[in-house]
Short mmCIF file of C-alpha atoms and ligand atoms in Angstrom, two decimals:
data_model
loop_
_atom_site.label_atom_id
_atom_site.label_comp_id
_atom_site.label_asym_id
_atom_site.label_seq_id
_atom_site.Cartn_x
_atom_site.Cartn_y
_atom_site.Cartn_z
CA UNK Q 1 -4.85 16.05 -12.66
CA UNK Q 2 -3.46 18.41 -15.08
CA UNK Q 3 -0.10 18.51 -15.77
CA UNK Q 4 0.49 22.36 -15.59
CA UNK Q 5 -1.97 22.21 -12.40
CA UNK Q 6 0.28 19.44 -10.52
CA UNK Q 7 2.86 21.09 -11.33
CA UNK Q 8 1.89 24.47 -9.93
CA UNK Q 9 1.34 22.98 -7.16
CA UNK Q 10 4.11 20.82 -6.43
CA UNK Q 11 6.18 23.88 -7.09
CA UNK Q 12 3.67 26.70 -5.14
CA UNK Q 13 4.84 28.23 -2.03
CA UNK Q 14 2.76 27.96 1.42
CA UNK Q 15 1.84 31.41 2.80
CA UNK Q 16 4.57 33.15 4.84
CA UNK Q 17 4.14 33.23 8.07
CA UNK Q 18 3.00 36.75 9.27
CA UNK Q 19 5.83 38.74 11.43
CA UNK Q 20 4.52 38.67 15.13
CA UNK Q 21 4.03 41.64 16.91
CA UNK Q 22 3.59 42.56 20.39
CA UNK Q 23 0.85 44.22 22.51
CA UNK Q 24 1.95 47.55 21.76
CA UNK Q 25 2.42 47.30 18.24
CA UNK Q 26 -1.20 45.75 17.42
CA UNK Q 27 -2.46 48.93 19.73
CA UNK Q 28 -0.68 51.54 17.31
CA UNK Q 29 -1.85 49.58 14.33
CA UNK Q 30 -4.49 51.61 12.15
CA UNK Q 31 -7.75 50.16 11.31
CA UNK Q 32 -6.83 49.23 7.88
CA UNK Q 33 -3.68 48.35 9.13
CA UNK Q 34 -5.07 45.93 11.51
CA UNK Q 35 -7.64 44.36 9.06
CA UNK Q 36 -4.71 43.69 6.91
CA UNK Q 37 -2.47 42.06 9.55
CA UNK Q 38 -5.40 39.82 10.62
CA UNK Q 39 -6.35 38.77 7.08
CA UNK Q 40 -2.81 37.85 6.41
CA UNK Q 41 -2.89 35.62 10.07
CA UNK Q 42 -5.89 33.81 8.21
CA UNK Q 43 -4.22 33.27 5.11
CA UNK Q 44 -1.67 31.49 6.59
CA UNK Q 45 -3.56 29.58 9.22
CA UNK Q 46 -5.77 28.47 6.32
CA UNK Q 47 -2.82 26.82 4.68
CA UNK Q 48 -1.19 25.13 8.14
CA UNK Q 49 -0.53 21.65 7.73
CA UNK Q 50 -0.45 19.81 11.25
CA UNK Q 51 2.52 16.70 10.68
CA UNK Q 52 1.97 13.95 13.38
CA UNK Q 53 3.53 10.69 13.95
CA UNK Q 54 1.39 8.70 12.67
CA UNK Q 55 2.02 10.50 9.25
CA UNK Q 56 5.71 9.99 9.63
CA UNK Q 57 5.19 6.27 10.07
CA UNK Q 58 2.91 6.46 7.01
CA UNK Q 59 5.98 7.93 5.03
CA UNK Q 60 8.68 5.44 6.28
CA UNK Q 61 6.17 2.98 5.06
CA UNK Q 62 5.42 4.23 1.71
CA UNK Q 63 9.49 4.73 1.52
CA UNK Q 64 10.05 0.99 2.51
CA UNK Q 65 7.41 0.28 -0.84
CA UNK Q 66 8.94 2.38 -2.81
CA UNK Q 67 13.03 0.81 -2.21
CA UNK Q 68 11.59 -2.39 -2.21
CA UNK Q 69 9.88 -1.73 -5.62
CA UNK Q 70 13.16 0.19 -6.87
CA UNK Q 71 15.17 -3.53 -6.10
CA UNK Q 72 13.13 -5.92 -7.43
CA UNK Q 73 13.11 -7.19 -10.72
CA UNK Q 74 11.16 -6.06 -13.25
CA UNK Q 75 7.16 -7.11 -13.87
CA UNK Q 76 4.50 -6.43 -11.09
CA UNK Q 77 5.50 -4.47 -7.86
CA UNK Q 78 4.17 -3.88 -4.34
CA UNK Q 79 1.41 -1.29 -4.06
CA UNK Q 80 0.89 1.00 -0.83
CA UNK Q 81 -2.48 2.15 0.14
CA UNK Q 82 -3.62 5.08 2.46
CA UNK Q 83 -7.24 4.23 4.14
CA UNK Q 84 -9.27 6.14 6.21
CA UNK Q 85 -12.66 7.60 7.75
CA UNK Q 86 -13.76 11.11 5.13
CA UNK Q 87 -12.57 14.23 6.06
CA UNK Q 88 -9.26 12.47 8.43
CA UNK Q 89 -6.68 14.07 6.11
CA UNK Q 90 -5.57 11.09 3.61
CA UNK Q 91 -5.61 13.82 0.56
CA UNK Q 92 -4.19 16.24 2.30
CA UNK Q 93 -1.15 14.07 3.34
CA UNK Q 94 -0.38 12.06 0.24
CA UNK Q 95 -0.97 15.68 -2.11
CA UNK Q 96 2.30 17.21 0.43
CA UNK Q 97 3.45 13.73 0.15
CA UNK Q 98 3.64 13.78 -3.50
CA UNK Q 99 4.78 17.73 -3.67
CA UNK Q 100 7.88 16.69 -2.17
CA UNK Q 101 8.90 13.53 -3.81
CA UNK Q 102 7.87 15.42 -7.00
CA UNK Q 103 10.30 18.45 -6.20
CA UNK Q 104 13.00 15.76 -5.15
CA UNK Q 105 12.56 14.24 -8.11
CA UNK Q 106 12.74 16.96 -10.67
CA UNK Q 107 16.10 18.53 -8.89
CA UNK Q 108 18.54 19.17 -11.45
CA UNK Q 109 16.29 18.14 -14.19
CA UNK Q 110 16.53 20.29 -18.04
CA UNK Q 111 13.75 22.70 -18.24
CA UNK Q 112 12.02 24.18 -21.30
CA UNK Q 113 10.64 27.79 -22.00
CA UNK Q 114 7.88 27.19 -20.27
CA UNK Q 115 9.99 26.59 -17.20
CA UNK Q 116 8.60 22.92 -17.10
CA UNK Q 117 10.92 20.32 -16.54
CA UNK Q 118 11.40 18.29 -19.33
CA UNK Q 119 13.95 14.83 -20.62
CA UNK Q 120 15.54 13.88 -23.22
CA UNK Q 121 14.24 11.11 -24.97
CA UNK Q 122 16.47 11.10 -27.86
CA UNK Q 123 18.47 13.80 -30.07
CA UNK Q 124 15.69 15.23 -31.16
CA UNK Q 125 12.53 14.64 -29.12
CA UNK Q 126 12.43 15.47 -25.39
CA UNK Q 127 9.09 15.23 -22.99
CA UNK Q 128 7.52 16.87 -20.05
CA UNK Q 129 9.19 14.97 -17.10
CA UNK Q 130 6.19 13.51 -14.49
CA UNK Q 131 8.05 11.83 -11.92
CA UNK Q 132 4.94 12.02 -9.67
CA UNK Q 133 1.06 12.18 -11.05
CA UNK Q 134 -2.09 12.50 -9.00
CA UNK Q 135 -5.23 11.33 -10.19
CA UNK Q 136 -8.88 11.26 -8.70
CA UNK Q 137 -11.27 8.87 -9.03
CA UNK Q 138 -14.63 10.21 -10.29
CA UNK Q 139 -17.41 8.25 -9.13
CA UNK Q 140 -18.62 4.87 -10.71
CA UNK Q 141 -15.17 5.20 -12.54
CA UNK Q 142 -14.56 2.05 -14.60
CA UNK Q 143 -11.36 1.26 -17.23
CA UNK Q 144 -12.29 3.82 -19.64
CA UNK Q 145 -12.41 6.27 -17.31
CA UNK Q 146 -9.04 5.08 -15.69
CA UNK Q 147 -7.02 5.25 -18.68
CA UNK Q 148 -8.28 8.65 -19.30
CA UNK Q 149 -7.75 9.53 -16.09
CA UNK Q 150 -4.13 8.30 -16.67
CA UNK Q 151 -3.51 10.22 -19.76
CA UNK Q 152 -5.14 13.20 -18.66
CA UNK Q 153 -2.23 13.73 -16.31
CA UNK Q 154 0.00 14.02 -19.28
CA UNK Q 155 -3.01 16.44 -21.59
CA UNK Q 156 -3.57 13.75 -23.50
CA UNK Q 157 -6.65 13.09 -25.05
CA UNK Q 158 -8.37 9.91 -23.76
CA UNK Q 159 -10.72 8.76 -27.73
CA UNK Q 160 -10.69 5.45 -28.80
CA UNK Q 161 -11.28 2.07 -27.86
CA UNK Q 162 -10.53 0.99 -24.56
CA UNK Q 163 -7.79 -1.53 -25.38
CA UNK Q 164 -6.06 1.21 -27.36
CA UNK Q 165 -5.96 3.84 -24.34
CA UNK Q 166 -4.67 1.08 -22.29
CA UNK Q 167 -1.66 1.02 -24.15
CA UNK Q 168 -1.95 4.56 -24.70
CA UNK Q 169 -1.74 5.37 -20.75
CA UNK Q 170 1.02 2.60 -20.45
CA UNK Q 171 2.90 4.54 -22.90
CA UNK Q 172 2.63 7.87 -21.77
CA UNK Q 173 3.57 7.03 -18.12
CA UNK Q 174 6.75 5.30 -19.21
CA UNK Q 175 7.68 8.04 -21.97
CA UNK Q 176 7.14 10.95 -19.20
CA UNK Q 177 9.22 9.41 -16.61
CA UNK Q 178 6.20 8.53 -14.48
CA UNK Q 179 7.82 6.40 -11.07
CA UNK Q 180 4.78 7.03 -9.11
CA UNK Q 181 0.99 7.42 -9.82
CA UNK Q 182 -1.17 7.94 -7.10
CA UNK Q 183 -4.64 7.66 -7.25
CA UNK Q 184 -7.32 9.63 -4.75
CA UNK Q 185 -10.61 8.35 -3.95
CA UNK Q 186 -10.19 5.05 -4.95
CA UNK Q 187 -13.31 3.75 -3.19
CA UNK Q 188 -14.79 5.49 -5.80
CA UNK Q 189 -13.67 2.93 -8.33
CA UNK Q 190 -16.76 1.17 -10.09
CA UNK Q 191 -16.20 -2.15 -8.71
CA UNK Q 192 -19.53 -3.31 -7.40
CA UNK Q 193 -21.10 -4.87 -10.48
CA UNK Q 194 -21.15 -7.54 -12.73
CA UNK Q 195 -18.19 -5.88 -14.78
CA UNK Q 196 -16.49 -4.65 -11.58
CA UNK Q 197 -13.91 -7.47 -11.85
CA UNK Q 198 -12.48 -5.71 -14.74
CA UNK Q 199 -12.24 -2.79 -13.16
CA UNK Q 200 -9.41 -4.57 -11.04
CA UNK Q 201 -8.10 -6.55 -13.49
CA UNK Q 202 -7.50 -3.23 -15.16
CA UNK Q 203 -5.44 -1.99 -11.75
CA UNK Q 204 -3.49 -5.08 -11.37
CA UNK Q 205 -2.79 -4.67 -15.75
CA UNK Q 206 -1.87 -1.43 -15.03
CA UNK Q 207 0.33 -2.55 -12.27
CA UNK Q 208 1.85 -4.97 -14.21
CA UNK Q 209 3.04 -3.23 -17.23
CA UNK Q 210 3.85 -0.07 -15.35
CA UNK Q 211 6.29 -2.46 -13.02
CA UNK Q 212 8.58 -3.13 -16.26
CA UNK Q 213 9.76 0.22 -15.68
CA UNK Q 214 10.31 0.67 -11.72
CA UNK Q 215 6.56 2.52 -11.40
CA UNK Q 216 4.52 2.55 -8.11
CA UNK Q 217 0.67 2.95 -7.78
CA UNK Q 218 -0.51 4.39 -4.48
CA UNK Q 219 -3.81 4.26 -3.60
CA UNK Q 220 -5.84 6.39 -1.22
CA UNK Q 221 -9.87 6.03 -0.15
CA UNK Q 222 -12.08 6.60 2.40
CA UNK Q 223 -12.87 2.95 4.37
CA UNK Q 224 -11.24 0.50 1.73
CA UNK Q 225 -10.00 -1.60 4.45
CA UNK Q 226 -12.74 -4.18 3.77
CA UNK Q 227 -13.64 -2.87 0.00
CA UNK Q 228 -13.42 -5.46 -2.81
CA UNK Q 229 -10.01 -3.93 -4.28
CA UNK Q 230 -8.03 -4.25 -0.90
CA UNK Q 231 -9.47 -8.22 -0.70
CA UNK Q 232 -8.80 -9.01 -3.96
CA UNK Q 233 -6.21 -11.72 -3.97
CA UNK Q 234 -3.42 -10.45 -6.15
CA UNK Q 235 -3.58 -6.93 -5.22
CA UNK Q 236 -3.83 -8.08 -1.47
CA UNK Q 237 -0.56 -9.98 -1.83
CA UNK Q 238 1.66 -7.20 -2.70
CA UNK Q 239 0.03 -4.71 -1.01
CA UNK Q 240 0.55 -2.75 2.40
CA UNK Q 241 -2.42 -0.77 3.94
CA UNK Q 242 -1.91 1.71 6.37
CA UNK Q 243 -4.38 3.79 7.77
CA UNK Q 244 -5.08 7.22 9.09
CA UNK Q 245 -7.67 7.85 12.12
CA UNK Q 246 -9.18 10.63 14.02
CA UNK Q 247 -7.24 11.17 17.94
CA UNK Q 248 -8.66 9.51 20.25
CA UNK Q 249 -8.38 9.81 23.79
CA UNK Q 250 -10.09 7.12 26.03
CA UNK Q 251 -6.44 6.16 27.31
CA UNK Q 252 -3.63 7.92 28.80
CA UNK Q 253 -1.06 7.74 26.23
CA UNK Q 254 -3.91 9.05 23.57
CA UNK Q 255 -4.79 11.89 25.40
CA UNK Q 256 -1.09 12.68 25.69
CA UNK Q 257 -0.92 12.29 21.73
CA UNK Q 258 -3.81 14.29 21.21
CA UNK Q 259 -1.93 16.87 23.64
CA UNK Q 260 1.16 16.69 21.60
CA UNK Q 261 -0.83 17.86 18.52
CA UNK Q 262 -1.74 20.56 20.05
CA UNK Q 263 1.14 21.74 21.74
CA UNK Q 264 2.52 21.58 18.16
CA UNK Q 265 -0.34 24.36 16.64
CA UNK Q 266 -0.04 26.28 20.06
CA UNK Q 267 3.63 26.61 19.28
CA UNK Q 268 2.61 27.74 16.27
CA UNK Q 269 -0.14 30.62 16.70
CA UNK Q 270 1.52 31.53 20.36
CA UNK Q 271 3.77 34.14 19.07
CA UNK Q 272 0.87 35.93 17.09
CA UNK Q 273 -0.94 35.81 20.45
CA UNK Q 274 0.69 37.75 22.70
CA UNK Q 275 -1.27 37.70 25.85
CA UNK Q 276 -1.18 33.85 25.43
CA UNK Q 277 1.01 31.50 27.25
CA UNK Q 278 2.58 27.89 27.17
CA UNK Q 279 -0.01 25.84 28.21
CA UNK Q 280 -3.11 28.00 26.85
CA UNK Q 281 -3.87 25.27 24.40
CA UNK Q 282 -2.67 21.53 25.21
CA UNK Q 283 -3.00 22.15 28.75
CA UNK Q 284 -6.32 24.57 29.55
CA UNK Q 285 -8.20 23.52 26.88
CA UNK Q 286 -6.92 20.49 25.18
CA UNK Q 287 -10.01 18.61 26.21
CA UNK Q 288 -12.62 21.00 24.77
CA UNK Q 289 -10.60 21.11 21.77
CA UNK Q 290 -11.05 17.21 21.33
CA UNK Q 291 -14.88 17.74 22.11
CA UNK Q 292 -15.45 20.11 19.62
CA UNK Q 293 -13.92 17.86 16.98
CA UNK Q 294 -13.44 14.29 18.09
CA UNK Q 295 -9.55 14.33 16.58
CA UNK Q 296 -9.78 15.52 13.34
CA UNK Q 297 -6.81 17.83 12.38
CA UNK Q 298 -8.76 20.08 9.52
CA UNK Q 299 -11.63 20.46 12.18
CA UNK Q 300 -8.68 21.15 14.57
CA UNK Q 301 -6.81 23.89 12.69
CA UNK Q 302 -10.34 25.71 11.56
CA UNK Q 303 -11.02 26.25 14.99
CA UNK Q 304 -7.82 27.14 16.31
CA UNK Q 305 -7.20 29.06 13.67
CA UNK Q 306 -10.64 31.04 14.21
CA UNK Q 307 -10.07 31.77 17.46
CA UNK Q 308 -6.75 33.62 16.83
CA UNK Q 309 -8.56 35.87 14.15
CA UNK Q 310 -11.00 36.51 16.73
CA UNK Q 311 -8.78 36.92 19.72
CA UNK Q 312 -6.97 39.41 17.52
CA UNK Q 313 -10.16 41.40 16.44
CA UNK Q 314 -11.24 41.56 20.13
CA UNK Q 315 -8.15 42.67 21.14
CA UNK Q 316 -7.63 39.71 23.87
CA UNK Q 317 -4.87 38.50 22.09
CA UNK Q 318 -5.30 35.24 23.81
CA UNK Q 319 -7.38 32.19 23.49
CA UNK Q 320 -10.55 31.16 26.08
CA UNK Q 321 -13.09 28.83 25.90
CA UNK Q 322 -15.84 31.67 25.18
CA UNK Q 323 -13.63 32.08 21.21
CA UNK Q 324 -14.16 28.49 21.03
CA UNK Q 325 -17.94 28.66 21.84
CA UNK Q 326 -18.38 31.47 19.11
CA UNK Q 327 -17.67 29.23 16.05
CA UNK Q 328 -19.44 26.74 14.37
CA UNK Q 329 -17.41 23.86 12.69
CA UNK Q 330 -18.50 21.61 10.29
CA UNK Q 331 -21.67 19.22 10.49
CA UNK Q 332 -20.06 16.13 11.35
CA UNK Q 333 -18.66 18.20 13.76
CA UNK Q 334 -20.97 19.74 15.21
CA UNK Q 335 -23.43 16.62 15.31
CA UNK Q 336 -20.91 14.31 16.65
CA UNK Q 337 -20.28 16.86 19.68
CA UNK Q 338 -23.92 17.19 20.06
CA UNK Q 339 -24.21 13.66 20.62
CA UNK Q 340 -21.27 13.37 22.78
CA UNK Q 341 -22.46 16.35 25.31
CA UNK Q 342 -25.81 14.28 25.91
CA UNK Q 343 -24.11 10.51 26.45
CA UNK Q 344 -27.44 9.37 28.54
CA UNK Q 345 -29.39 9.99 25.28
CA UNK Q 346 -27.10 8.07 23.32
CA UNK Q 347 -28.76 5.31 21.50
CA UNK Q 348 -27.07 1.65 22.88
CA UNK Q 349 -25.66 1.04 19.24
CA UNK Q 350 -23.40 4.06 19.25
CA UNK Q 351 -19.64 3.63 19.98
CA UNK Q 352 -19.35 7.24 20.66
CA UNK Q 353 -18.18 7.84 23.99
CA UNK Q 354 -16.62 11.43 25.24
CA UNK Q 355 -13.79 11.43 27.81
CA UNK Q 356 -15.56 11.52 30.98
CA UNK Q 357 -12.91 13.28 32.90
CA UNK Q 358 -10.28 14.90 30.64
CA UNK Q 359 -8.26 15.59 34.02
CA UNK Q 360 -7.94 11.96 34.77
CA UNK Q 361 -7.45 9.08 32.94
CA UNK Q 362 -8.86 5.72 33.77
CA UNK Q 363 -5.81 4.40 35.53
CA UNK Q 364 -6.57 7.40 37.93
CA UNK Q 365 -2.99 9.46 36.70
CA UNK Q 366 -3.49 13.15 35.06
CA UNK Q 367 -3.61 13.21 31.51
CA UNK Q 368 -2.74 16.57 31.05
CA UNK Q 369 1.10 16.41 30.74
CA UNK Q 370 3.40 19.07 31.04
CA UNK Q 371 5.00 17.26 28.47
CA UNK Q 372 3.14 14.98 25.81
CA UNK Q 373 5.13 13.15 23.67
N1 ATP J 401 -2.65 17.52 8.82
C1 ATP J 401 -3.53 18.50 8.57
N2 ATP J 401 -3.27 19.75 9.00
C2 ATP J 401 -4.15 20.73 8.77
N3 ATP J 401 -5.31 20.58 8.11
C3 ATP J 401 -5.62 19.36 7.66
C4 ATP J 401 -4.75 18.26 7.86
N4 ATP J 401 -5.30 17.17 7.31
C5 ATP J 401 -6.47 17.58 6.77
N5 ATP J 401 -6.66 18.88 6.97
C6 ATP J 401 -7.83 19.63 6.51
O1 ATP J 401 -8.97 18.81 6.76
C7 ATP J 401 -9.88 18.83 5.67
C8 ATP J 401 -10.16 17.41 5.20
O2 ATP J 401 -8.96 16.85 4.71
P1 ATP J 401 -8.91 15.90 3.43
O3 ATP J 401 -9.76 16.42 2.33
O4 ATP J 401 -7.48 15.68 3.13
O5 ATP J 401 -9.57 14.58 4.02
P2 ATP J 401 -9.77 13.16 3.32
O6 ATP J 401 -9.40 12.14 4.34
O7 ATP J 401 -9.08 13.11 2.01
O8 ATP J 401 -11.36 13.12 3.12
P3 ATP J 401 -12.22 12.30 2.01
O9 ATP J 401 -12.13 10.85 2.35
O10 ATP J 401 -13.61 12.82 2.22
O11 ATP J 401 -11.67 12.61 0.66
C9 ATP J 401 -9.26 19.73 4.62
O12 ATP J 401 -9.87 21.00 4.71
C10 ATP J 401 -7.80 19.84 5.01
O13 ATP J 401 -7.27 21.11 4.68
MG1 MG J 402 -9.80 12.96 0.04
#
């Protein structure tokens, strides 16, 4: 990615959340007034990130990488990898992942007119300091395209022969501070054909040269798990892989999870709904809420999120089922919940299965907790 871009977004602010009013204030509210306080409740619910446990433990991990990477001599270091199904939230996490090791990392740093952070690199010369770069793969994306990839997250121009921009990216990383370059959508990579093996010779090269200096790739893509660049021997051997899945909730302690998500975005939206109460969400209508989007936290904040803007329009001020029925989410969505409402239908290969009773789980205990952890 650009630099300027990265940068404005490492350093951009999340929308405020709105000041919460009570019934009686939304009833003296003008029209205009109203329109204005619900359009700033979607502006903010569009840009609610959900944080759940398994994302901590995703972070720990990446941390353990990164102070293992930081002690070990120099030459080729470990690599962490982010898998998981499209649309689960891998960009999401590792793009707020990088925003705040990027702001960490720049604290107390020189900056430049531009109000760019910047270091020295001797009397006379200083550079645009990169601590963290983000990258996507374009698809079919071989080493050409890498390296330019690379140097495009300095603005530099990526002509010339492909040996040259190698040393060219190697450069720039190491002259612009670079400690950690993550690259998105690595399934992407072009590594399925006769010239794919370059492709990862190139990432473990890359690795390599970039380790003289302390610097840490981190991969993310959809379903690598099994993918050629996860078996390949030498990446495999200094690599961890963690992954990122939908909720589930076939057992007890997953529905509880699931629960625990969204007692976290009830917390959230209760005080701009204020006929709602505890329990509206993660305990009335937690398993509806998994039904309409089989776990996924994007599909999980959209709806939420459009049921407050239309509990506020309607002036219920509270969330039922019937909001929830109103919206449409996306297609996987939509098909996957399709297929899940009609389970005798279901053709004998799928391993779809909806909870059949959300009220009690198999071992014949509730499920919905009063407190989830
Ligand atoms: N933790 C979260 N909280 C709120 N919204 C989320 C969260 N994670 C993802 N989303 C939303 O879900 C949608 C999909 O997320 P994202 O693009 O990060 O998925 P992905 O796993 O990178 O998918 P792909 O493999 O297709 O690139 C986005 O609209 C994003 O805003
Ligand atoms: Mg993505």
């Amino acid at each position: 990615m650009d630099p300027q871009l990265w940068h404005d977004y490492c350093t951009s602010v999340d929308a405020a959340d709105p000041v919460p009013l009570s019934l009686r204030q939304w009833k003296r509210l003008s029209q205009v007034e109203r329109r204005m306080h619900i359009d700033g409740l979607q502006r903010w619910i569009s840009q609610l990130f959900i944080e759940t446990e398994e994302m901590k433990g995703v972070t720990d991990a990446i941390a353990n990488t990164l102070r293992r990477n930081k002690d070990s001599p120099p030459g080729a270091k470990e690599i962490f990898a982010l898998s998981g199904p499209n649309a689960v939230g891998k960009s999401t996490f590792m793009m707020r992942w990088g925003r705040e090791r990027y702001l960490q990392m720049i604290t107390g740093a020189a900056t430049d007119e531009r109000g760019r952070t910047v270091m020295k690199l001797d009397d006379d010369c200083e550079a645009d300091l990169c601590p963290v770069t983000w990258t996507h793969i374009p698809a079919r994306a071989a080493v050409k395209v890498v390296n330019q990839l690379i140097l495009g997250c300095y603005g530099l121009p990526g002509d010339g022969d492909v040996g040259q921009l190698t040393t060219n990216a190697v450069r720039a990383a190491r002259r612009h501070g670079t400690q950690i370059l993550i690259f998105d959508d690595v399934h992407l990579l072009y590594t399925d054909w006769k010239g794919g093996r370059f492709v990862l010779d190139h990432i473990k090269h890359i690795n390599t040269e970039l380790g003289y200096t302390g610097t840490t790739l981190v991969l993310v893509g959809a379903n690598i798990e099994d993918s050629v660049l996860v078996r390949d021997p030498q990446i495999a051997g200094r690599l961890t892989l963690k992954p990122l899945a939908p909720y589930q909730v076939h057992t007890i302690d997953e529905r509880r999870a699931w629960q625990g998500v969204v007692r976290q975005l009830e917390e959230r939206v209760l005080p701009h709904l204020p006929a709602g109460e505890p329990g509206m969400l993660f305990l009335e209508l937690a398993g509806e809420l998994w039904l309409r989007t089989q776990g996924f936290l994007g599909d999980l904040k959209t709806l939420v999120g459009e049921a407050v803007v239309a509990a506020s329009e309607d002036g219920t001020h509270r969330i039922v089922r019937e909001h929830l029925n109103r919206i449409e989410l996306c297609a996987r969505a939509e098909g996957t919940r399709r297929e899940l409402a009609q389970p005798r239908r279901r053709s004998a290969r799928s391993t779809r299965t909806a909870p059949d009773d959300w009220g009690s789980a198999p071992d014949g205990q509730s499920a919905v907790s009063q407190t989830p952890q």
